[in-house]
CSV table of C-alpha atoms in Angstrom, one decimal:
chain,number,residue,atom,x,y,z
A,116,UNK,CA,85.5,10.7,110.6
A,117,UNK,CA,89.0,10.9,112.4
A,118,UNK,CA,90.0,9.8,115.7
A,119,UNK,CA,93.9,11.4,115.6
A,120,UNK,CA,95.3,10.7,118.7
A,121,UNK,CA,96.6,14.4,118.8
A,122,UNK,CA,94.1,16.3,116.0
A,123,UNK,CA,93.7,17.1,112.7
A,124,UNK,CA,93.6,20.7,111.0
A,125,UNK,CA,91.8,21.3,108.0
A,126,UNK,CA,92.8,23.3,104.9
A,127,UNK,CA,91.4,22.9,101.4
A,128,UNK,CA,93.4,22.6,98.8
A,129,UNK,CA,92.1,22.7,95.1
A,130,UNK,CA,88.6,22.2,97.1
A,131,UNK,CA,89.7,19.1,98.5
A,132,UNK,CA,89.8,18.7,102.7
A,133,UNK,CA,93.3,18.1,103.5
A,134,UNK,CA,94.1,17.0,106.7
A,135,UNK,CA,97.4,17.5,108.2
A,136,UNK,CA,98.9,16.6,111.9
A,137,UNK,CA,98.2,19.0,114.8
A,138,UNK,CA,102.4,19.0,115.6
A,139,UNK,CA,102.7,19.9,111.9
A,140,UNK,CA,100.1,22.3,111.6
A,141,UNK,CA,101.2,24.2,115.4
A,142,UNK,CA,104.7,24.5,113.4
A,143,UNK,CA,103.4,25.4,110.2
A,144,UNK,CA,101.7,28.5,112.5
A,145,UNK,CA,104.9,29.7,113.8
A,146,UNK,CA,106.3,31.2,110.7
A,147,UNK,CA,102.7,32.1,109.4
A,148,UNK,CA,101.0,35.3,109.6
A,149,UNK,CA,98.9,35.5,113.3
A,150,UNK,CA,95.7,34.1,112.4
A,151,UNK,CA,93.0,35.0,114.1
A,152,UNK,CA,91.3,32.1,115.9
A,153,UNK,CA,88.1,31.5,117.5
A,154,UNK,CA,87.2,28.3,119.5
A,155,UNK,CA,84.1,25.9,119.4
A,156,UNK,CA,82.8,23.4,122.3
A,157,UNK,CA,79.4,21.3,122.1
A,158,UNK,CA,77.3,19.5,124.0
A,159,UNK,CA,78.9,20.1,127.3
A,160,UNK,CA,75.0,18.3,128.4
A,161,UNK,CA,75.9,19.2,132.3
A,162,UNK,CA,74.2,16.7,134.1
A,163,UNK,CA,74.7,13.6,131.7
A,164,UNK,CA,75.4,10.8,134.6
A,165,UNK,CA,74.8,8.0,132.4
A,166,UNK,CA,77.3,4.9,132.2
A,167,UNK,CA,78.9,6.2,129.2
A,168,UNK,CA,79.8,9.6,131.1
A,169,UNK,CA,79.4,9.3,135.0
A,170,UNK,CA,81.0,12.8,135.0
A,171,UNK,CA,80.1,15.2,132.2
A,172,UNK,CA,81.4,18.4,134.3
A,173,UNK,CA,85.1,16.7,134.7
A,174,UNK,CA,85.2,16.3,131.4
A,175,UNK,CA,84.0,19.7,130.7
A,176,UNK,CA,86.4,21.2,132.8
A,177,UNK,CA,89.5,19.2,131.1
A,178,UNK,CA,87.9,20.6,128.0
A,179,UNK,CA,88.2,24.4,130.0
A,180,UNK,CA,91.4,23.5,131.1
A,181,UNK,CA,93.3,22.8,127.3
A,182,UNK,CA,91.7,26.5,126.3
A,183,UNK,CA,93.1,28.0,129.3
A,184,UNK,CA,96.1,26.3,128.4
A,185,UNK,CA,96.4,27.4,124.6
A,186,UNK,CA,99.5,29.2,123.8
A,187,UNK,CA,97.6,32.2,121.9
A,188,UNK,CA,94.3,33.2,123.2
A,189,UNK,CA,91.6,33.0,121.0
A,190,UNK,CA,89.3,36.0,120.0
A,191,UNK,CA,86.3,34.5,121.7
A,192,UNK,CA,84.2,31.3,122.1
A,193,UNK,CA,81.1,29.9,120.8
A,194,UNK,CA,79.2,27.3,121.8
A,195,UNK,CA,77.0,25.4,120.1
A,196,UNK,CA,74.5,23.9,122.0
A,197,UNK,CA,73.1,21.4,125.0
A,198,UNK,CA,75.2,23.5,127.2
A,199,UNK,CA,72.6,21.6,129.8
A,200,UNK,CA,71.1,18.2,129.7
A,201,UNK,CA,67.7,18.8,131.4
A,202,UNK,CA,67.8,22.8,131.1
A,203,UNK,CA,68.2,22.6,134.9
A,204,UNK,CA,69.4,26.1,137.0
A,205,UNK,CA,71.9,24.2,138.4
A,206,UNK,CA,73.2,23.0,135.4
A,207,UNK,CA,73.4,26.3,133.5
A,208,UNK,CA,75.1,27.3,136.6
A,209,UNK,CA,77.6,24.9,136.6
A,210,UNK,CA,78.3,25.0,133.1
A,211,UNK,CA,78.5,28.9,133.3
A,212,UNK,CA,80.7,29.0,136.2
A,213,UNK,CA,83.3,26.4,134.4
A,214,UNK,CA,82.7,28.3,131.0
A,215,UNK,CA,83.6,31.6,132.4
A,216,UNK,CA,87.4,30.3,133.8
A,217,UNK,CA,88.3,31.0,130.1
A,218,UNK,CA,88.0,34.2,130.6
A,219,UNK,CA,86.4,34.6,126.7
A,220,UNK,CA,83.4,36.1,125.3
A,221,UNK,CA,81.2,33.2,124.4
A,222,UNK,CA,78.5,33.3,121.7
A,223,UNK,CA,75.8,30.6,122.5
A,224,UNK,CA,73.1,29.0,119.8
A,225,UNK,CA,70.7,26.8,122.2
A,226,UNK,CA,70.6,22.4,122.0
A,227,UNK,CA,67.1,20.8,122.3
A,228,UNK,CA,68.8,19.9,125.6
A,229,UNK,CA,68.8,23.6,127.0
A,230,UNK,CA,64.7,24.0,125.8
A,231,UNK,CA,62.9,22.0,128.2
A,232,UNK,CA,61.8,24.2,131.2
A,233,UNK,CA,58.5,24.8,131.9
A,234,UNK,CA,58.6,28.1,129.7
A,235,UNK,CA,60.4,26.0,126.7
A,236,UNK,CA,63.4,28.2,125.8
A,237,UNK,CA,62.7,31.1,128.1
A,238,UNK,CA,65.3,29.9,131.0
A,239,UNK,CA,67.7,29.8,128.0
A,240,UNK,CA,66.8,33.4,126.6
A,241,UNK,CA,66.9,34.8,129.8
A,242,UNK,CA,70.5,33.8,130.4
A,243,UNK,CA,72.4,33.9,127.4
A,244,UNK,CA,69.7,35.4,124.5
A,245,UNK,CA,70.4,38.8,125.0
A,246,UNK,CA,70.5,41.0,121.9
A,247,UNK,CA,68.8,37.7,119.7
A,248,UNK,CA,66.1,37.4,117.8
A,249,UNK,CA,63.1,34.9,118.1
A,250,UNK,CA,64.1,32.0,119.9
A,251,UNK,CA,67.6,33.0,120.2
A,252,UNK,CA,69.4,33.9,116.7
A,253,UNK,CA,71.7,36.8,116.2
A,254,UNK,CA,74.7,37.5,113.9
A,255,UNK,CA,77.9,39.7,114.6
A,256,UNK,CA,81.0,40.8,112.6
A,257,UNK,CA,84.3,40.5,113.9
A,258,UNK,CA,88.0,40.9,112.1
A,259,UNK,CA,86.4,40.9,108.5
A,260,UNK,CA,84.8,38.0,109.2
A,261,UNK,CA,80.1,37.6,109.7
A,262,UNK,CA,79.2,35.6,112.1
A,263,UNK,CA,75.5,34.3,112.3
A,264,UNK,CA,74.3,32.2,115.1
A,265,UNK,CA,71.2,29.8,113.8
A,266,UNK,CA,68.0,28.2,116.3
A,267,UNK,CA,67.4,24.9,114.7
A,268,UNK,CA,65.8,23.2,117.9
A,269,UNK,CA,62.7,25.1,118.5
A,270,UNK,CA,59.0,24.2,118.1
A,271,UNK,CA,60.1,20.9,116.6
A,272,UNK,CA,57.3,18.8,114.6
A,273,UNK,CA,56.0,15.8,114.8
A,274,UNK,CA,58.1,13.2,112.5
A,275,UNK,CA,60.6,16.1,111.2
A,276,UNK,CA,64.0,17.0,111.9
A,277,UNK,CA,65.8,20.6,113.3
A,278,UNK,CA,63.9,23.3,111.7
A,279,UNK,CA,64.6,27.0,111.7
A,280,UNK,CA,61.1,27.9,110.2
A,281,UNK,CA,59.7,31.0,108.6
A,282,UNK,CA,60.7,34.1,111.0
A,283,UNK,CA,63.9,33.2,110.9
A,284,UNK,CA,64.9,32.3,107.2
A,285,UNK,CA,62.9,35.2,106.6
A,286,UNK,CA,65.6,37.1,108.8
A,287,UNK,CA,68.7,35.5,107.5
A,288,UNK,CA,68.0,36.3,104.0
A,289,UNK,CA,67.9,39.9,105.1
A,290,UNK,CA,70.9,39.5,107.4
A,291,UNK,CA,73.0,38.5,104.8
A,292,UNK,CA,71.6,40.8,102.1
A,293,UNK,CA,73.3,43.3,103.6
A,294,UNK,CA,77.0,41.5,103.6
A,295,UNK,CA,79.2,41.6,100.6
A,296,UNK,CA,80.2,38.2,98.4
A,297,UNK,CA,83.6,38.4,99.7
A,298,UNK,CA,83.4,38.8,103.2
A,299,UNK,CA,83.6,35.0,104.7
A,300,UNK,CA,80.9,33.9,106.7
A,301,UNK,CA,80.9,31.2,109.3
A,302,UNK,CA,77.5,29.8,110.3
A,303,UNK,CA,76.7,27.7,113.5
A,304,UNK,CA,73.8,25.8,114.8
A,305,UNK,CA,73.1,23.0,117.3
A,306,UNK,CA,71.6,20.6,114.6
A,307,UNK,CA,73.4,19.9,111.8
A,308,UNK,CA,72.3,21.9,108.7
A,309,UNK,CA,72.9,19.4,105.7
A,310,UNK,CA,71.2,16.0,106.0
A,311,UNK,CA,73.4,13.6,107.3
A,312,UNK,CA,71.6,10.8,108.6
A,313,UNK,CA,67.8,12.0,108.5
A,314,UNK,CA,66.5,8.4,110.1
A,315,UNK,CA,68.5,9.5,113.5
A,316,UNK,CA,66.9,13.6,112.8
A,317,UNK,CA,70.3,14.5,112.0
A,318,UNK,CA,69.3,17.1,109.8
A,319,UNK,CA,67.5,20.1,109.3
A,320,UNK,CA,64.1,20.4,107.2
A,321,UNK,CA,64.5,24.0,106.3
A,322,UNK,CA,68.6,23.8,106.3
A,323,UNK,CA,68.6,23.7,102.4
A,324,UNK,CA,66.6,26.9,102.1
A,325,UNK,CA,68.8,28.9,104.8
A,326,UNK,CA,72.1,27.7,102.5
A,327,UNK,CA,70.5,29.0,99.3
A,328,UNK,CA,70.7,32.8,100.6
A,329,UNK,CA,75.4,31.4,100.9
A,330,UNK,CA,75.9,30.6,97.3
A,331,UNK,CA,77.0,33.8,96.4
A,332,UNK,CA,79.6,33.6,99.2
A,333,UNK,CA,83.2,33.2,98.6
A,334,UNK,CA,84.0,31.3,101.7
A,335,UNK,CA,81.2,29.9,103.6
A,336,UNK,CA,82.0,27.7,107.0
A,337,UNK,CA,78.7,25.9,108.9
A,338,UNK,CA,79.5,24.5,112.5
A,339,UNK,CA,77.3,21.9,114.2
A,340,UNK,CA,77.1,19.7,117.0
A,341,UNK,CA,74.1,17.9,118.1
A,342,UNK,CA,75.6,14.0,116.2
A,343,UNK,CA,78.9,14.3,118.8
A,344,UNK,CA,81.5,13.4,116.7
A,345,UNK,CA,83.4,14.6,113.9
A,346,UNK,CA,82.2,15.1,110.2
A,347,UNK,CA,83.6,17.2,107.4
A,348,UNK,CA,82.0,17.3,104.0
A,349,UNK,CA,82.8,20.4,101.7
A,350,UNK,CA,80.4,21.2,98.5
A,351,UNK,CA,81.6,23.8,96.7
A,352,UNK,CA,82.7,27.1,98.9
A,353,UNK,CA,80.9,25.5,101.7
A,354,UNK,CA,82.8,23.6,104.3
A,355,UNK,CA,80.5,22.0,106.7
A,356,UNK,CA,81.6,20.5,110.3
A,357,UNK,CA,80.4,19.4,113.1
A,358,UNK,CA,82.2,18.9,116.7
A,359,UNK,CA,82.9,16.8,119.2
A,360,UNK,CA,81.1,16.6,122.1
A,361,UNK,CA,82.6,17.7,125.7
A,362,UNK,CA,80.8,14.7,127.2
A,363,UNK,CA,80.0,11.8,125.3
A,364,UNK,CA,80.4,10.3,122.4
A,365,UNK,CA,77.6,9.3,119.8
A,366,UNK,CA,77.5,5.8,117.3
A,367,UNK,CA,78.7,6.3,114.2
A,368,UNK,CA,75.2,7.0,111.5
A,369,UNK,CA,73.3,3.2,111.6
A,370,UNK,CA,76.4,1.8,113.3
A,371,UNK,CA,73.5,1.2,116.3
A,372,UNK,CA,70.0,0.7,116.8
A,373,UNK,CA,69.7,4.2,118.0
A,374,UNK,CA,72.3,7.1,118.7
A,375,UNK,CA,71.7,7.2,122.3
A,376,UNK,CA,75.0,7.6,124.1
A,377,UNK,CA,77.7,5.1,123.1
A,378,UNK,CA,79.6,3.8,125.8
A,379,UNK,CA,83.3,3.2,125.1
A,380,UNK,CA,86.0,0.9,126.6
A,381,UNK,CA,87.2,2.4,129.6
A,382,UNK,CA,90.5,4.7,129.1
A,383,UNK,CA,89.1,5.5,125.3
A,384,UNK,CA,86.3,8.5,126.5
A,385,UNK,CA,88.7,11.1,126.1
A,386,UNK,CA,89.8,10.1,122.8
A,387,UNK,CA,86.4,10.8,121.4
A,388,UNK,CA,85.6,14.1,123.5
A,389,UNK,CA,87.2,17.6,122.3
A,390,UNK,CA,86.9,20.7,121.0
A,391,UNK,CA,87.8,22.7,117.7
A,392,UNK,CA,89.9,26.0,117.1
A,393,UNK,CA,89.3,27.6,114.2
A,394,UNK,CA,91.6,29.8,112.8
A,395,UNK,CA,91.0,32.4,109.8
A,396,UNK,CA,93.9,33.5,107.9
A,397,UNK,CA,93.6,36.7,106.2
A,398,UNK,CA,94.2,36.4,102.1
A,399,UNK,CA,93.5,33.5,99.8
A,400,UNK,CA,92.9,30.6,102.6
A,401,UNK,CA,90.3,29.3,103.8
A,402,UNK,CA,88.8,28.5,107.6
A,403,UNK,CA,91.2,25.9,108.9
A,404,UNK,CA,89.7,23.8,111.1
A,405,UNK,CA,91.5,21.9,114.0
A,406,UNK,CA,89.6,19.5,116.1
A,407,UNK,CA,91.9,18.8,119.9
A,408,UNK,CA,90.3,15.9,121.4
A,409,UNK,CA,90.7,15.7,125.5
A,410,UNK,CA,93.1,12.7,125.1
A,411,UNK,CA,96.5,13.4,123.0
B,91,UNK,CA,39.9,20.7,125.6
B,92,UNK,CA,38.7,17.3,127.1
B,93,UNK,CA,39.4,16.8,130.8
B,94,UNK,CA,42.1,14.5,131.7
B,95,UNK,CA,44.3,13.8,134.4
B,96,UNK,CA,48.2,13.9,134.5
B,97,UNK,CA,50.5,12.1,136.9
B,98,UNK,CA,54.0,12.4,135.9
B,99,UNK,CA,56.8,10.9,138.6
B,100,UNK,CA,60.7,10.1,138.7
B,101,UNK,CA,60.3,7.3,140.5
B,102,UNK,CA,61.2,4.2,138.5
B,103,UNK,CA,58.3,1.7,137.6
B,104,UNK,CA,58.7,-1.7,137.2
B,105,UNK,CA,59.7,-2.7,133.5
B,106,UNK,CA,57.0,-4.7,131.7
B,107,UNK,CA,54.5,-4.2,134.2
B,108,UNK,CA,51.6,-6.1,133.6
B,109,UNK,CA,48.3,-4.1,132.7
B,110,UNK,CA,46.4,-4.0,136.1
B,111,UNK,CA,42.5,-5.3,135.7
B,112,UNK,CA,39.8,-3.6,137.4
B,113,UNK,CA,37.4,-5.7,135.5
B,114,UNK,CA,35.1,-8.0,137.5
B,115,UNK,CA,37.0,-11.2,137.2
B,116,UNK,CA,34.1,-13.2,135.9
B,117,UNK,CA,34.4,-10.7,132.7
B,118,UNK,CA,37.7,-12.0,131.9
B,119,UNK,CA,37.3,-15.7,132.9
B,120,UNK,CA,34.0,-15.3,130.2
B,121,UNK,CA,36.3,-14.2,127.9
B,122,UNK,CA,38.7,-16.3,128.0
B,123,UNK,CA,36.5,-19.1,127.6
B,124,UNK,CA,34.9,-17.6,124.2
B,125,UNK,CA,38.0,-16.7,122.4
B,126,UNK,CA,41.1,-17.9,121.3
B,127,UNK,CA,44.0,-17.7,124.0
B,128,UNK,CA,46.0,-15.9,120.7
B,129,UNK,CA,43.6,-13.5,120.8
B,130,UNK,CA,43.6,-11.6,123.6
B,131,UNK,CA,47.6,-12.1,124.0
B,132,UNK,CA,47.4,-9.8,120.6
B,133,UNK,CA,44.0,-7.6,121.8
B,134,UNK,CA,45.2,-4.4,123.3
B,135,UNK,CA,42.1,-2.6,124.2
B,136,UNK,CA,41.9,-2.7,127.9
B,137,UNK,CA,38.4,-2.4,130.0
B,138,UNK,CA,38.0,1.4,131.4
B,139,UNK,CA,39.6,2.4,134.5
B,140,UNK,CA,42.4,0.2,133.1
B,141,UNK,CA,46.1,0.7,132.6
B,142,UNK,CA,48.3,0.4,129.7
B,143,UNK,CA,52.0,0.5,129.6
B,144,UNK,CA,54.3,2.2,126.4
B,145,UNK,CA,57.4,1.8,126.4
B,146,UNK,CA,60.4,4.0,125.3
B,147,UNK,CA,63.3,2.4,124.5
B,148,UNK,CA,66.5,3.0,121.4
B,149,UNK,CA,64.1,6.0,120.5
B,150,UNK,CA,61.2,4.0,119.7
B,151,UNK,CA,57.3,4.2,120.6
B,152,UNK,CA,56.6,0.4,121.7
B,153,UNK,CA,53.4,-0.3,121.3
B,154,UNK,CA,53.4,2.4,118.2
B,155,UNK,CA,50.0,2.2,117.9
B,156,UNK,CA,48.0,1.0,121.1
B,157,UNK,CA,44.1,0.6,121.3
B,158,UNK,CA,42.4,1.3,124.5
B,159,UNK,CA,39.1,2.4,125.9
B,160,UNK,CA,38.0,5.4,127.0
B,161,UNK,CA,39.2,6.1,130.7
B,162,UNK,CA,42.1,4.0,130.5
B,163,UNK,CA,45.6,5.3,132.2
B,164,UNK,CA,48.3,5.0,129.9
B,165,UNK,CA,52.0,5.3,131.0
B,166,UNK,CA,54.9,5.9,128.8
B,167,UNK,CA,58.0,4.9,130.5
B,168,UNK,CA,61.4,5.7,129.3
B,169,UNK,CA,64.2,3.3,129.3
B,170,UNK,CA,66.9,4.7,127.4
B,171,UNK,CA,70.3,7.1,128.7
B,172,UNK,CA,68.4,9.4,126.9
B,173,UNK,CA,65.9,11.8,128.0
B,174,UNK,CA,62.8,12.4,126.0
B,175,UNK,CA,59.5,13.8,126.2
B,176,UNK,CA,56.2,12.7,125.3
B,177,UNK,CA,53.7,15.5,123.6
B,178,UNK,CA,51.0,14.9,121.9
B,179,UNK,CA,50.6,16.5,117.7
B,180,UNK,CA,47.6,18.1,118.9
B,181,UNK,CA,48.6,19.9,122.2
B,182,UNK,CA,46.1,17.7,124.4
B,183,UNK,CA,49.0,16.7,126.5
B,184,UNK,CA,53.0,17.2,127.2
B,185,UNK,CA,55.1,15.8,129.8
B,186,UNK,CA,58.2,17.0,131.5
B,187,UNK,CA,61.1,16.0,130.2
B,188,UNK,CA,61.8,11.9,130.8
B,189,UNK,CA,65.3,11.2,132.1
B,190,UNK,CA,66.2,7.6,132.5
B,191,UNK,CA,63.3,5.6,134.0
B,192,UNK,CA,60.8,8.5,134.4
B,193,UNK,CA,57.2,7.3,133.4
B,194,UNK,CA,54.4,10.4,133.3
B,195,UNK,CA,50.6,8.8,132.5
B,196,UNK,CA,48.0,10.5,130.9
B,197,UNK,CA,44.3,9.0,131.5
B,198,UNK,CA,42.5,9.0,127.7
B,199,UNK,CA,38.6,9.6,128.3
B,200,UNK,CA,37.7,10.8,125.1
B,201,UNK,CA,37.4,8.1,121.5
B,202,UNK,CA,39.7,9.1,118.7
B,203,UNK,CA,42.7,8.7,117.1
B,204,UNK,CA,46.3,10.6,119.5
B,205,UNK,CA,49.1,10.9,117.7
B,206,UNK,CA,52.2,11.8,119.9
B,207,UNK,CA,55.8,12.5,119.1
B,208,UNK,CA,59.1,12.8,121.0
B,209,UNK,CA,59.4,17.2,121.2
B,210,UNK,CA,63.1,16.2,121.2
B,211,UNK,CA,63.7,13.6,119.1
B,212,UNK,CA,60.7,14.4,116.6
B,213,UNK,CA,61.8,11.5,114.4
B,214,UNK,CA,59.9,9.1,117.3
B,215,UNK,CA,56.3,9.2,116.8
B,216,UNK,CA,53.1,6.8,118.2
B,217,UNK,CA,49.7,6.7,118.2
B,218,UNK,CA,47.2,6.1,120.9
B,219,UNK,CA,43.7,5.3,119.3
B,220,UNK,CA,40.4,5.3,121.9
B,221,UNK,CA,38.0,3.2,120.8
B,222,UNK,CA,34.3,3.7,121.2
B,223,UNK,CA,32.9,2.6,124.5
B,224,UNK,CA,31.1,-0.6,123.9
């Protein structure tokens, strides 16, 4: 976990994460090839009026405001998940109206926050599920690069964690089939997909089974959210990471009795808040992953 | 499907609030003659028509397992920044989503043995067992 006051970007290098300054990496960029660069928020939970957040739309809209403000516009957005906090209309509204100042396409996987109308997922589906599958999953292809947008929050059982469940590995392994070894593939889902803290349900009972069908891959990059903080962890051509929430931060695995909301000293919320660029450069490197938090 | 009735409000109930009674008092006073005061402080089968109180709080079930009568009214009440939502493993009963000191009750008339979980945080489970009526 890394709490850089101004972010981190992350290459690999012999395999190994390397973490490097965001001033150093935004120079580095300058005399590098134009990557092409996609962004990530999380958990924007519109709605969240708790102590550790009176505000979640502010701080969703400082969130909007640094990718308005980004010197290269990225190819598109996704978003991965409670866009909502009680899958309120008014709460999709006011995320979507925020959302769509960037003026980017935005590719949405759904939280367990955005699931809980009366029809259980349908309000989602109905507003940003067009062109999915099931309860939501899709994939895409853009410069080079497949894209495959994962449902790990529906239907969840008793005593288990996110699950994608039988329809939809069933589907991914027949997604992918179809892609070549080398093309790189970046993978998101609310809930993270390797197991990192299964007595909070931060992890996903069928997530092993859905990374079998990426061994053969070259380059293979899984985004999360859901455990709203930062967490990198690489095995093998896998890079796994999860993002920062846009609205409030989460205890650090059995650093609490429970991860409820964590409420920080006043001044600190925006150092624990952000979101991620991603940029893909074309040859032999990898996803680089830089993570901007509000503050810095 | 057994017939039940649901409430389910927003409006804050009191924390810890004591199980209500509807028991002829000379029942009780009985009982607490013939048994050890420990004894009923630990007993949580309540008379029927009776209410019983669980309480949700760091993502926990509290009672986990709770032992009523048929009839009794149980509330679940949620005390964490957290919502969550009470369902039960066998589709019997689901609440709306709990935000922050919602409560939704759920009035068990049938005996057996409901396990519930938290649809969104899954990891939380509890049990609400209905004895026999005596």
């Amino acid at each position: 976990m890394n709490w850089a006051g101004t972010g981190i970007l992350w290459g690999l290098a012999g395999g190994l994460p390397l973490g490097i300054g965001l001033d150093k990496a935004l120079a580095a960029e300058a005399t590098a090839p134009q990557p092409f660069t996609f962004l990530q928020i999380s958990d924007s939970h519109v709605g969240f009026d708790k102590p550790a957040n009176p505000n979640a739309l502010a701080t969703l809209q400082e969130a909007i405001d640094r990718i308005k403000a980004l010197p290269v516009k990225p190819a598109f957005m996704i978003h991965t998940g409670d866009i909502s906090h009680l899958s309120k209309a008014s709460e999709f509204d006011d995320a979507d109206k925020l959302i769509a100042e960037t003026g980017l396409r935005v590719f949405y996987v759904p939280g367990e926050h955005d699931l809980l109308d009366e029809g259980q997922g349908k309000a989602y589906l109905d507003r940003y599920g067009k062109g999915s599958k099931g309860t939501g999953w899709y994939s895409f292809d853009q410069e080079g690069v497949h894209f495959v947008g994962l449902v790990n929050v529906a239907g969840l059982a008793a005593g288990g964690l996110g699950k994608l469940g039988p329809d939809q590995l069933a589907w991914l392994k027949n997604d992918l089939g179809a892609v070549s070894a080398s093309t790189p593939v970046v993978v998101f889902a609310h809930i993270p997909l390797w197991s990192i803290y299964p007595e909070w349900g931060w992890g996903t009972d069928d997530g092993a089974e859905a990374l079998s069908n990426l061994k053969r891959f070259g380059s293979v990059t899984i985004l999360n959210g859901h455990i709203h903080q930062v967490m990198q962890k690489v095995e093998g051509n896998v890079t796994f990471h999860t993002a920062r929430s846009t609205a409030f931060p989460q205890p650090a695995p059995g650093k609490a009795p429970a991860p409820g909301p964590m409420k920080v000293p006043a001044g600190d919320l925006r150092k624990y808040l952000g979101v991620a660029t991603v940029d893909f450069v074309r040859g032999s490197q990898p996803l680089a992953i830089v993570d901007r938090p509000l503050a810095g | 499907m057994c017939a039940w009735i649901r409430q389910s409000s927003s409006v804050p109930v009191a924390r810890r609030a004591g199980r209500r009674f509807s028991a002829p008092r000379q029942l009780l006073v009985a009982g607490l003659l013939a048994l050890p005061l420990w004894l009923i402080a630990a007993s949580s089968a309540s008379a029927a028509g009776a209410a019983a109180t669980i309480q949700i709080e760091n993502f926990t079930f509290t009672p986990a397992e709770l032992s009523v009568e048929p009839g009794t009214t149980v509330t679940w009440v949620n005390h964490d920044d957290i919502p969550h939502l009470v369902a039960a493993t066998d589709k019997g009963f689901r609440s709306p989503p709990l935000d922050t000191d919602d409560h939704f009750s759920f009035t068990f008339t049938k005996p057996g043995k409901f396990d519930y979980f938290c649809a969104l945080h899954p990891r939380m489970t509890g049990t609400v067992v209905v004895t026999k009526p005596k």
